[in-house]
């Protein structure tokens, strides 16, 4: 194998580390960039270099940003007493477009999983306790996903935070907007019955 | 046009009254039955005749059944103090397969819509008030769909029933089981935040 082919193999191996990219896709990407879009390849190099240099974690909420404190944490108009804990920066984007939370966020950047050595005291997550210990937070909204990992993370967070003097809530589970009983899965239906909302006692 | 063609046209017109069947589908159905499946056509005639003769509305819950009282209403093992109000018999089937409600049902057999002359006192629905007035019911669970018509029906039901001495609840709204924030619609996300479940005060 020539030197050049080693470079190609190494590029393919590097591309294969992207999420949802297998060896076939990595090969297609590599051939496309080298054969048809060397300019695009150059743009990837530059933007990735810049991002690696400039993007850091917000000192307060742990999200990815270009400044020490992200624009949400430094926004004085937001309610600094309510803290919503989410999984990833993409969840902050979803929540912001739903326009239903004007408090702050804390971004876990992954699930909490003590079996994988990722607990509440892991790198980055110690900022969460620091933030709560300032005493400024009066309500913590646990907004992890309703998947097995998200539920486990929510449970671990609740256990770690329950002794702080603040209210703790979690997103409600139930029927999504516009849903019909006939087409909804049994698990969700059961949850909607168990957590039914009292209209009148 | 011959007599025979009139019969065909009438059959097509009759089939076209089925839900989600347009003129093209009705034609295809008619040709199929007459050309390839006269036995099937005969079976439709017989089963429909029998159903029309035998299937009535349950005297208590208004669902479709073959007896004066349906098998759920006559089941002594069920909790006769909790009444769940649903839209259609298919919702009873969904709820029963979710295995989360051991009370009784009341089936509206459609939405309540006073603008279409269908209110709480319309044919069939008077049985609902009769049932509540027996005093046996201690909780009414409104389980209409989370569509515009379902929400309007829930509101009308609540207004009509709120003065009876029983608890009234509605299925919870929120995140469906297994859902991830990133992929859920904004409306549901907002509802899940507004109706967040308090874990600790």
Short mmCIF file of C-alpha atoms in Angstrom, two decimals:
data_model
loop_
_atom_site.label_atom_id
_atom_site.label_comp_id
_atom_site.label_asym_id
_atom_site.label_seq_id
_atom_site.Cartn_x
_atom_site.Cartn_y
_atom_site.Cartn_z
CA UNK A 1 0.00 0.00 0.00
CA UNK A 2 1.39 3.42 -0.96
CA UNK A 3 1.67 6.41 1.37
CA UNK A 4 -1.29 8.04 -0.44
CA UNK A 5 -3.58 5.12 0.26
CA UNK A 6 -2.65 5.25 3.92
CA UNK A 7 -3.85 8.87 4.00
CA UNK A 8 -7.13 7.80 2.36
CA UNK A 9 -7.60 4.91 4.77
CA UNK A 10 -6.93 7.22 7.70
CA UNK A 11 -9.45 9.77 6.38
CA UNK A 12 -12.08 7.03 5.99
CA UNK A 13 -11.37 5.76 9.49
CA UNK A 14 -11.69 9.33 10.84
CA UNK A 15 -14.99 9.94 9.01
CA UNK A 16 -16.29 6.62 10.28
CA UNK A 17 -16.19 8.01 13.85
CA UNK A 18 -19.04 10.43 12.97
CA UNK A 19 -22.38 9.31 14.43
CA UNK A 20 -24.45 7.05 12.13
CA UNK A 21 -21.62 6.78 9.60
CA UNK A 22 -20.49 3.27 8.70
CA UNK A 23 -17.52 2.24 6.58
CA UNK A 24 -19.49 2.45 3.30
CA UNK A 25 -20.75 5.98 4.00
CA UNK A 26 -17.30 7.04 5.16
CA UNK A 27 -15.81 5.78 1.88
CA UNK A 28 -18.46 7.62 -0.17
CA UNK A 29 -17.82 10.83 1.80
CA UNK A 30 -14.05 10.56 1.34
CA UNK A 31 -14.30 9.87 -2.43
CA UNK A 32 -16.81 12.71 -2.84
CA UNK A 33 -14.68 15.26 -1.00
CA UNK A 34 -11.44 14.28 -2.74
CA UNK A 35 -12.85 13.81 -6.23
CA UNK A 36 -15.66 16.37 -6.54
CA UNK A 37 -15.50 18.89 -3.74
CA UNK A 38 -12.00 19.78 -2.63
CA UNK A 39 -13.27 23.28 -1.84
CA UNK A 40 -15.92 21.82 0.50
CA UNK A 41 -13.24 19.67 2.10
CA UNK A 42 -11.17 22.79 2.70
CA UNK A 43 -14.21 24.49 4.29
CA UNK A 44 -14.68 21.54 6.62
CA UNK A 45 -11.02 21.79 7.67
CA UNK A 46 -11.24 25.53 8.37
CA UNK A 47 -14.61 25.53 10.16
CA UNK A 48 -13.64 22.53 12.27
CA UNK A 49 -10.31 24.14 13.21
CA UNK A 50 -12.09 27.37 14.17
CA UNK A 51 -14.76 25.54 16.13
CA UNK A 52 -12.17 23.51 18.01
CA UNK A 53 -10.36 26.71 18.88
CA UNK A 54 -13.34 28.92 19.74
CA UNK A 55 -16.12 26.74 21.09
CA UNK A 56 -15.98 26.05 24.79
CA UNK A 57 -18.49 25.07 27.48
CA UNK A 58 -20.47 27.86 29.17
CA UNK A 59 -19.06 28.25 32.67
CA UNK A 60 -22.59 28.34 34.11
CA UNK A 61 -24.81 26.04 32.05
CA UNK A 62 -22.24 23.77 30.38
CA UNK A 63 -23.68 24.24 26.87
CA UNK A 64 -21.40 24.76 23.86
CA UNK A 65 -20.74 28.44 23.16
CA UNK A 66 -18.04 30.89 22.08
CA UNK A 67 -17.91 32.91 25.27
CA UNK A 68 -17.21 32.13 28.88
CA UNK A 69 -20.91 32.69 29.63
CA UNK A 70 -23.50 31.82 26.94
CA UNK A 71 -26.09 34.34 25.69
CA UNK A 72 -28.94 32.70 27.65
CA UNK A 73 -27.08 32.66 30.99
CA UNK A 74 -26.06 36.28 30.52
CA UNK A 75 -29.58 37.44 29.60
CA UNK A 76 -30.78 39.50 32.55
CA UNK A 77 -34.40 39.40 31.31
CA UNK A 78 -34.70 35.67 31.88
CA UNK A 79 -35.99 34.22 35.14
CA UNK A 80 -32.79 33.25 36.99
CA UNK A 81 -34.71 31.35 39.67
CA UNK A 82 -35.88 28.50 37.41
CA UNK A 83 -33.34 26.03 36.08
CA UNK A 84 -34.23 23.43 33.46
CA UNK A 85 -31.87 20.47 33.17
CA UNK A 86 -31.62 19.03 29.65
CA UNK A 87 -29.56 16.40 27.90
CA UNK A 88 -28.00 18.24 24.93
CA UNK A 89 -27.75 21.74 23.39
CA UNK A 90 -30.30 20.60 20.74
CA UNK A 91 -32.86 20.27 23.57
CA UNK A 92 -32.27 23.91 24.49
CA UNK A 93 -33.05 24.83 20.87
CA UNK A 94 -36.28 22.74 20.90
CA UNK A 95 -37.36 24.25 24.21
CA UNK A 96 -36.59 27.80 23.07
CA UNK A 97 -38.64 27.32 19.91
CA UNK A 98 -41.55 26.00 22.02
CA UNK A 99 -41.29 29.34 23.84
CA UNK A 100 -42.50 27.97 27.14
CA UNK A 101 -39.56 28.39 29.50
CA UNK A 102 -38.03 31.76 30.30
CA UNK A 103 -35.69 30.47 32.99
CA UNK A 104 -32.16 29.17 32.58
CA UNK A 105 -30.80 25.79 31.48
CA UNK A 106 -28.20 23.32 32.54
CA UNK A 107 -26.95 21.06 29.75
CA UNK A 108 -25.73 17.63 30.87
CA UNK A 109 -23.98 16.95 27.52
CA UNK A 110 -25.01 13.29 27.71
CA UNK A 111 -26.80 10.95 30.08
CA UNK A 112 -25.74 10.38 33.64
CA UNK A 113 -24.69 6.75 33.96
CA UNK A 114 -22.63 5.73 36.99
CA UNK A 115 -21.92 2.35 35.37
CA UNK A 116 -20.05 4.30 32.66
CA UNK A 117 -18.27 6.43 35.29
CA UNK A 118 -20.44 9.42 34.48
CA UNK A 119 -22.13 10.64 37.64
CA UNK A 120 -23.22 13.98 39.08
CA UNK A 121 -19.62 14.80 40.05
CA UNK A 122 -18.10 14.13 36.59
CA UNK A 123 -16.30 16.79 34.55
CA UNK A 124 -18.69 19.65 33.80
CA UNK A 125 -21.52 18.39 35.98
CA UNK A 126 -19.96 19.77 39.18
CA UNK A 127 -21.11 23.18 37.80
CA UNK A 128 -24.71 22.08 38.36
CA UNK A 129 -24.29 21.68 42.12
CA UNK A 130 -22.22 24.91 42.23
CA UNK A 131 -25.09 26.72 40.57
CA UNK A 132 -27.76 25.31 42.88
CA UNK A 133 -25.63 26.08 45.92
CA UNK A 134 -25.71 29.80 45.08
CA UNK A 135 -29.28 29.68 46.47
CA UNK A 136 -30.63 31.65 43.52
CA UNK A 137 -32.58 28.68 42.11
CA UNK A 138 -36.09 28.08 43.52
CA UNK A 139 -37.30 25.48 41.00
CA UNK A 140 -35.41 22.78 39.11
CA UNK A 141 -37.26 21.34 36.10
CA UNK A 142 -35.85 17.96 35.08
CA UNK A 143 -36.37 17.82 31.31
CA UNK A 144 -34.48 14.71 30.29
CA UNK A 145 -35.92 12.47 27.56
CA UNK A 146 -38.61 9.90 28.30
CA UNK A 147 -36.36 7.05 27.18
CA UNK A 148 -34.82 4.45 29.52
CA UNK A 149 -31.55 6.45 29.78
CA UNK A 150 -33.45 9.73 30.21
CA UNK A 151 -35.62 8.26 32.97
CA UNK A 152 -32.57 6.83 34.77
CA UNK A 153 -30.82 10.21 34.50
CA UNK A 154 -33.93 11.94 35.90
CA UNK A 155 -33.98 9.53 38.83
CA UNK A 156 -30.29 10.06 39.63
CA UNK A 157 -30.71 13.83 39.38
CA UNK A 158 -33.72 13.75 41.69
CA UNK A 159 -31.86 11.71 44.29
CA UNK A 160 -28.84 14.03 44.11
CA UNK A 161 -30.88 17.24 44.31
CA UNK A 162 -33.82 16.40 46.57
CA UNK A 163 -32.19 17.77 49.71
CA UNK A 164 -31.63 21.27 48.31
CA UNK A 165 -34.29 23.78 49.38
CA UNK A 166 -35.92 24.12 45.96
CA UNK A 167 -38.97 22.75 44.21
CA UNK A 168 -38.23 19.94 41.76
CA UNK A 169 -40.52 19.07 38.85
CA UNK A 170 -40.39 16.98 35.71
CA UNK A 171 -42.05 17.46 32.32
CA UNK A 172 -45.50 15.90 32.30
CA UNK A 173 -46.07 12.61 30.57
CA UNK A 174 -49.25 11.99 28.64
CA UNK A 175 -51.04 12.46 25.37
CA UNK A 176 -49.26 14.63 22.80
CA UNK A 177 -51.12 17.59 21.30
CA UNK A 178 -53.61 16.62 18.60
CA UNK A 179 -53.47 12.93 19.51
CA UNK A 180 -56.36 10.47 19.31
CA UNK A 181 -56.75 7.60 21.78
CA UNK A 182 -57.18 5.09 18.98
CA UNK A 183 -53.71 5.73 17.54
CA UNK A 184 -51.64 6.19 20.68
CA UNK A 185 -49.41 3.48 22.16
CA UNK A 186 -50.64 1.59 25.23
CA UNK A 187 -47.78 2.79 27.44
CA UNK A 188 -48.56 6.45 26.85
CA UNK A 189 -52.28 5.80 27.27
CA UNK A 190 -51.67 4.10 30.62
CA UNK A 191 -49.42 6.96 31.72
CA UNK A 192 -52.10 9.50 30.73
CA UNK A 193 -54.62 7.66 32.91
CA UNK A 194 -52.28 7.26 35.90
CA UNK A 195 -51.20 10.90 35.76
CA UNK A 196 -54.65 12.19 34.88
CA UNK A 197 -55.15 15.84 35.67
CA UNK A 198 -57.71 16.63 38.32
CA UNK A 199 -60.20 19.21 37.05
CA UNK A 200 -62.37 19.16 40.16
CA UNK A 201 -62.14 17.34 43.46
CA UNK B 1 -78.98 3.21 -19.38
CA UNK B 2 -80.28 -0.32 -18.70
CA UNK B 3 -81.81 -1.46 -15.41
CA UNK B 4 -78.59 -3.37 -14.61
CA UNK B 5 -76.48 -0.27 -14.85
CA UNK B 6 -78.81 1.53 -12.49
CA UNK B 7 -78.23 -1.21 -9.92
CA UNK B 8 -74.47 -0.83 -10.38
CA UNK B 9 -74.65 2.95 -10.04
CA UNK B 10 -76.73 2.58 -6.89
CA UNK B 11 -74.25 0.09 -5.42
CA UNK B 12 -71.35 2.47 -6.18
CA UNK B 13 -73.25 5.36 -4.62
CA UNK B 14 -73.96 3.23 -1.54
CA UNK B 15 -70.32 2.13 -1.19
CA UNK B 16 -69.22 5.75 -1.60
CA UNK B 17 -70.93 6.56 1.72
CA UNK B 18 -68.31 4.47 3.57
CA UNK B 19 -65.71 6.61 5.38
CA UNK B 20 -62.64 7.50 3.28
CA UNK B 21 -64.14 5.92 0.14
CA UNK B 22 -64.33 8.19 -2.89
CA UNK B 23 -66.03 7.45 -6.21
CA UNK B 24 -62.95 5.71 -7.70
CA UNK B 25 -62.54 3.38 -4.72
CA UNK B 26 -66.28 2.70 -4.67
CA UNK B 27 -66.13 1.71 -8.35
CA UNK B 28 -63.14 -0.58 -7.74
CA UNK B 29 -64.93 -2.21 -4.80
CA UNK B 30 -68.12 -2.76 -6.80
CA UNK B 31 -66.29 -4.25 -9.80
CA UNK B 32 -64.21 -6.48 -7.55
CA UNK B 33 -67.21 -7.81 -5.64
CA UNK B 34 -69.31 -8.41 -8.75
CA UNK B 35 -66.56 -9.78 -10.98
CA UNK B 36 -64.21 -11.67 -8.65
CA UNK B 37 -65.83 -12.21 -5.28
CA UNK B 38 -69.56 -12.78 -5.40
CA UNK B 39 -69.18 -15.05 -2.36
CA UNK B 40 -67.55 -12.21 -0.42
CA UNK B 41 -70.34 -9.91 -1.52
CA UNK B 42 -72.87 -12.41 -0.18
CA UNK B 43 -70.98 -12.53 3.13
CA UNK B 44 -71.11 -8.75 3.39
CA UNK B 45 -74.88 -8.85 2.82
CA UNK B 46 -75.46 -11.50 5.48
CA UNK B 47 -73.12 -10.07 8.15
CA UNK B 48 -74.48 -6.58 7.62
CA UNK B 49 -78.08 -7.80 7.87
CA UNK B 50 -77.28 -9.70 11.07
CA UNK B 51 -75.40 -6.77 12.56
CA UNK B 52 -78.23 -4.38 11.76
CA UNK B 53 -80.65 -6.79 13.43
CA UNK B 54 -78.57 -7.75 16.48
CA UNK B 55 -76.31 -4.85 17.39
CA UNK B 56 -77.85 -2.26 19.66
CA UNK B 57 -76.49 0.35 22.07
CA UNK B 58 -75.74 -0.77 25.63
CA UNK B 59 -78.45 0.66 27.87
CA UNK B 60 -75.84 1.84 30.37
CA UNK B 61 -72.71 2.88 28.45
CA UNK B 62 -74.11 3.50 24.96
CA UNK B 63 -71.46 1.34 23.23
CA UNK B 64 -72.40 -1.02 20.40
CA UNK B 65 -73.18 -4.53 21.65
CA UNK B 66 -75.49 -7.48 21.15
CA UNK B 67 -77.13 -7.41 24.55
CA UNK B 68 -79.12 -4.87 26.48
CA UNK B 69 -76.10 -4.44 28.81
CA UNK B 70 -72.58 -4.87 27.39
CA UNK B 71 -70.05 -7.31 28.89
CA UNK B 72 -68.03 -4.50 30.56
CA UNK B 73 -71.04 -2.87 32.25
CA UNK B 74 -72.24 -6.25 33.49
CA UNK B 75 -68.82 -7.25 34.86
CA UNK B 76 -69.16 -7.17 38.64
CA UNK B 77 -65.38 -7.30 39.11
CA UNK B 78 -64.86 -3.86 37.58
CA UNK B 79 -64.82 -0.71 39.68
CA UNK B 80 -68.33 0.70 39.24
CA UNK B 81 -67.42 3.98 40.91
CA UNK B 82 -65.09 5.24 38.13
CA UNK B 83 -66.57 6.21 34.79
CA UNK B 84 -64.39 7.02 31.79
CA UNK B 85 -66.05 9.00 29.00
CA UNK B 86 -64.70 8.22 25.52
CA UNK B 87 -65.55 9.14 21.97
CA UNK B 88 -66.02 5.79 20.19
CA UNK B 89 -66.07 2.03 20.91
CA UNK B 90 -62.55 1.84 19.35
CA UNK B 91 -61.31 4.00 22.25
CA UNK B 92 -62.66 1.43 24.71
CA UNK B 93 -60.65 -1.22 22.86
CA UNK B 94 -57.46 0.93 23.02
CA UNK B 95 -57.98 1.65 26.70
CA UNK B 96 -58.66 -2.01 27.51
CA UNK B 97 -55.48 -3.09 25.75
CA UNK B 98 -53.52 -0.47 27.72
CA UNK B 99 -54.89 -2.26 30.79
CA UNK B 100 -54.93 0.86 32.95
CA UNK B 101 -58.60 1.42 33.74
CA UNK B 102 -60.72 -1.09 35.59
CA UNK B 103 -63.76 1.15 35.91
CA UNK B 104 -66.64 1.54 33.49
CA UNK B 105 -67.02 3.53 30.28
CA UNK B 106 -69.50 5.83 28.65
CA UNK B 107 -69.24 6.00 24.87
CA UNK B 108 -70.37 9.28 23.31
CA UNK B 109 -70.53 7.76 19.80
CA UNK B 110 -69.23 11.01 18.30
CA UNK B 111 -68.25 14.47 19.45
CA UNK B 112 -70.56 16.79 21.32
CA UNK B 113 -71.19 19.81 19.13
CA UNK B 114 -74.14 22.06 19.97
CA UNK B 115 -73.71 23.86 16.63
CA UNK B 116 -74.57 20.51 14.98
CA UNK B 117 -77.50 19.98 17.37
CA UNK B 118 -75.56 17.37 19.31
CA UNK B 119 -75.48 18.31 22.97
CA UNK B 120 -75.47 16.49 26.29
CA UNK B 121 -79.24 15.89 26.02
CA UNK B 122 -79.15 14.34 22.52
CA UNK B 123 -80.30 10.78 21.80
CA UNK B 124 -78.16 8.34 23.76
CA UNK B 125 -76.32 10.94 25.81
CA UNK B 126 -79.17 11.34 28.30
CA UNK B 127 -78.02 7.95 29.61
CA UNK B 128 -74.83 9.61 30.84
CA UNK B 129 -76.66 11.95 33.22
CA UNK B 130 -78.99 9.09 34.26
CA UNK B 131 -75.94 7.06 35.18
CA UNK B 132 -74.25 9.83 37.15
CA UNK B 133 -77.50 10.59 38.97
CA UNK B 134 -77.58 7.08 40.45
CA UNK B 135 -74.85 8.42 42.80
CA UNK B 136 -72.69 5.32 42.28
CA UNK B 137 -69.97 7.24 40.38
CA UNK B 138 -67.29 8.97 42.45
CA UNK B 139 -64.87 9.89 39.65
CA UNK B 140 -65.48 10.83 36.04
CA UNK B 141 -62.44 10.60 33.75
CA UNK B 142 -62.88 12.63 30.59
CA UNK B 143 -60.89 10.74 27.95
CA UNK B 144 -61.81 12.49 24.73
CA UNK B 145 -59.15 13.01 22.07
CA UNK B 146 -56.68 15.89 22.25
CA UNK B 147 -57.92 17.32 18.97
CA UNK B 148 -59.93 20.55 18.63
CA UNK B 149 -63.25 18.64 18.64
CA UNK B 150 -62.10 16.42 21.51
CA UNK B 151 -61.05 19.43 23.59
CA UNK B 152 -64.35 21.20 22.90
CA UNK B 153 -66.26 18.05 23.88
CA UNK B 154 -64.21 17.80 27.10
CA UNK B 155 -65.03 21.41 27.93
CA UNK B 156 -68.77 20.94 27.33
CA UNK B 157 -68.75 17.75 29.40
CA UNK B 158 -66.94 19.46 32.26
CA UNK B 159 -69.40 22.36 32.30
CA UNK B 160 -72.37 19.95 32.24
CA UNK B 161 -71.00 17.68 34.96
CA UNK B 162 -69.11 19.98 37.33
CA UNK B 163 -72.01 20.39 39.74
CA UNK B 164 -72.39 16.67 40.43
CA UNK B 165 -70.72 15.52 43.66
CA UNK B 166 -67.93 13.59 41.99
CA UNK B 167 -64.28 14.12 41.16
CA UNK B 168 -63.63 14.99 37.51
CA UNK B 169 -60.29 14.41 35.81
CA UNK B 170 -58.89 14.38 32.30
CA UNK B 171 -56.09 12.33 30.75
CA UNK B 172 -52.76 14.03 31.23
CA UNK B 173 -51.11 15.86 28.37
CA UNK B 174 -47.38 15.71 27.88
CA UNK B 175 -44.52 13.76 26.45
CA UNK B 176 -45.40 10.31 25.05
CA UNK B 177 -43.49 7.29 26.34
CA UNK B 178 -40.02 6.90 24.81
CA UNK B 179 -40.05 10.43 23.37
CA UNK B 180 -37.02 12.70 23.02
CA UNK B 181 -37.28 16.48 23.40
CA UNK B 182 -35.46 17.04 20.15
CA UNK B 183 -38.12 15.30 18.06
CA UNK B 184 -41.31 16.39 19.80
CA UNK B 185 -43.59 19.16 18.48
CA UNK B 186 -43.44 22.57 20.18
CA UNK B 187 -47.07 22.45 21.33
CA UNK B 188 -46.59 19.20 23.23
CA UNK B 189 -43.30 20.43 24.67
CA UNK B 190 -44.96 23.62 25.93
CA UNK B 191 -47.82 21.58 27.44
CA UNK B 192 -45.32 19.29 29.16
CA UNK B 193 -43.66 22.31 30.76
CA UNK B 194 -46.93 24.00 31.79
CA UNK B 195 -48.31 20.79 33.26
CA UNK B 196 -44.98 19.66 34.70
CA UNK B 197 -45.30 17.16 37.49
CA UNK B 198 -44.13 18.31 40.89
CA UNK B 199 -41.71 15.78 42.38
CA UNK B 200 -40.95 17.80 45.51
CA UNK B 201 -42.25 21.09 46.82
#
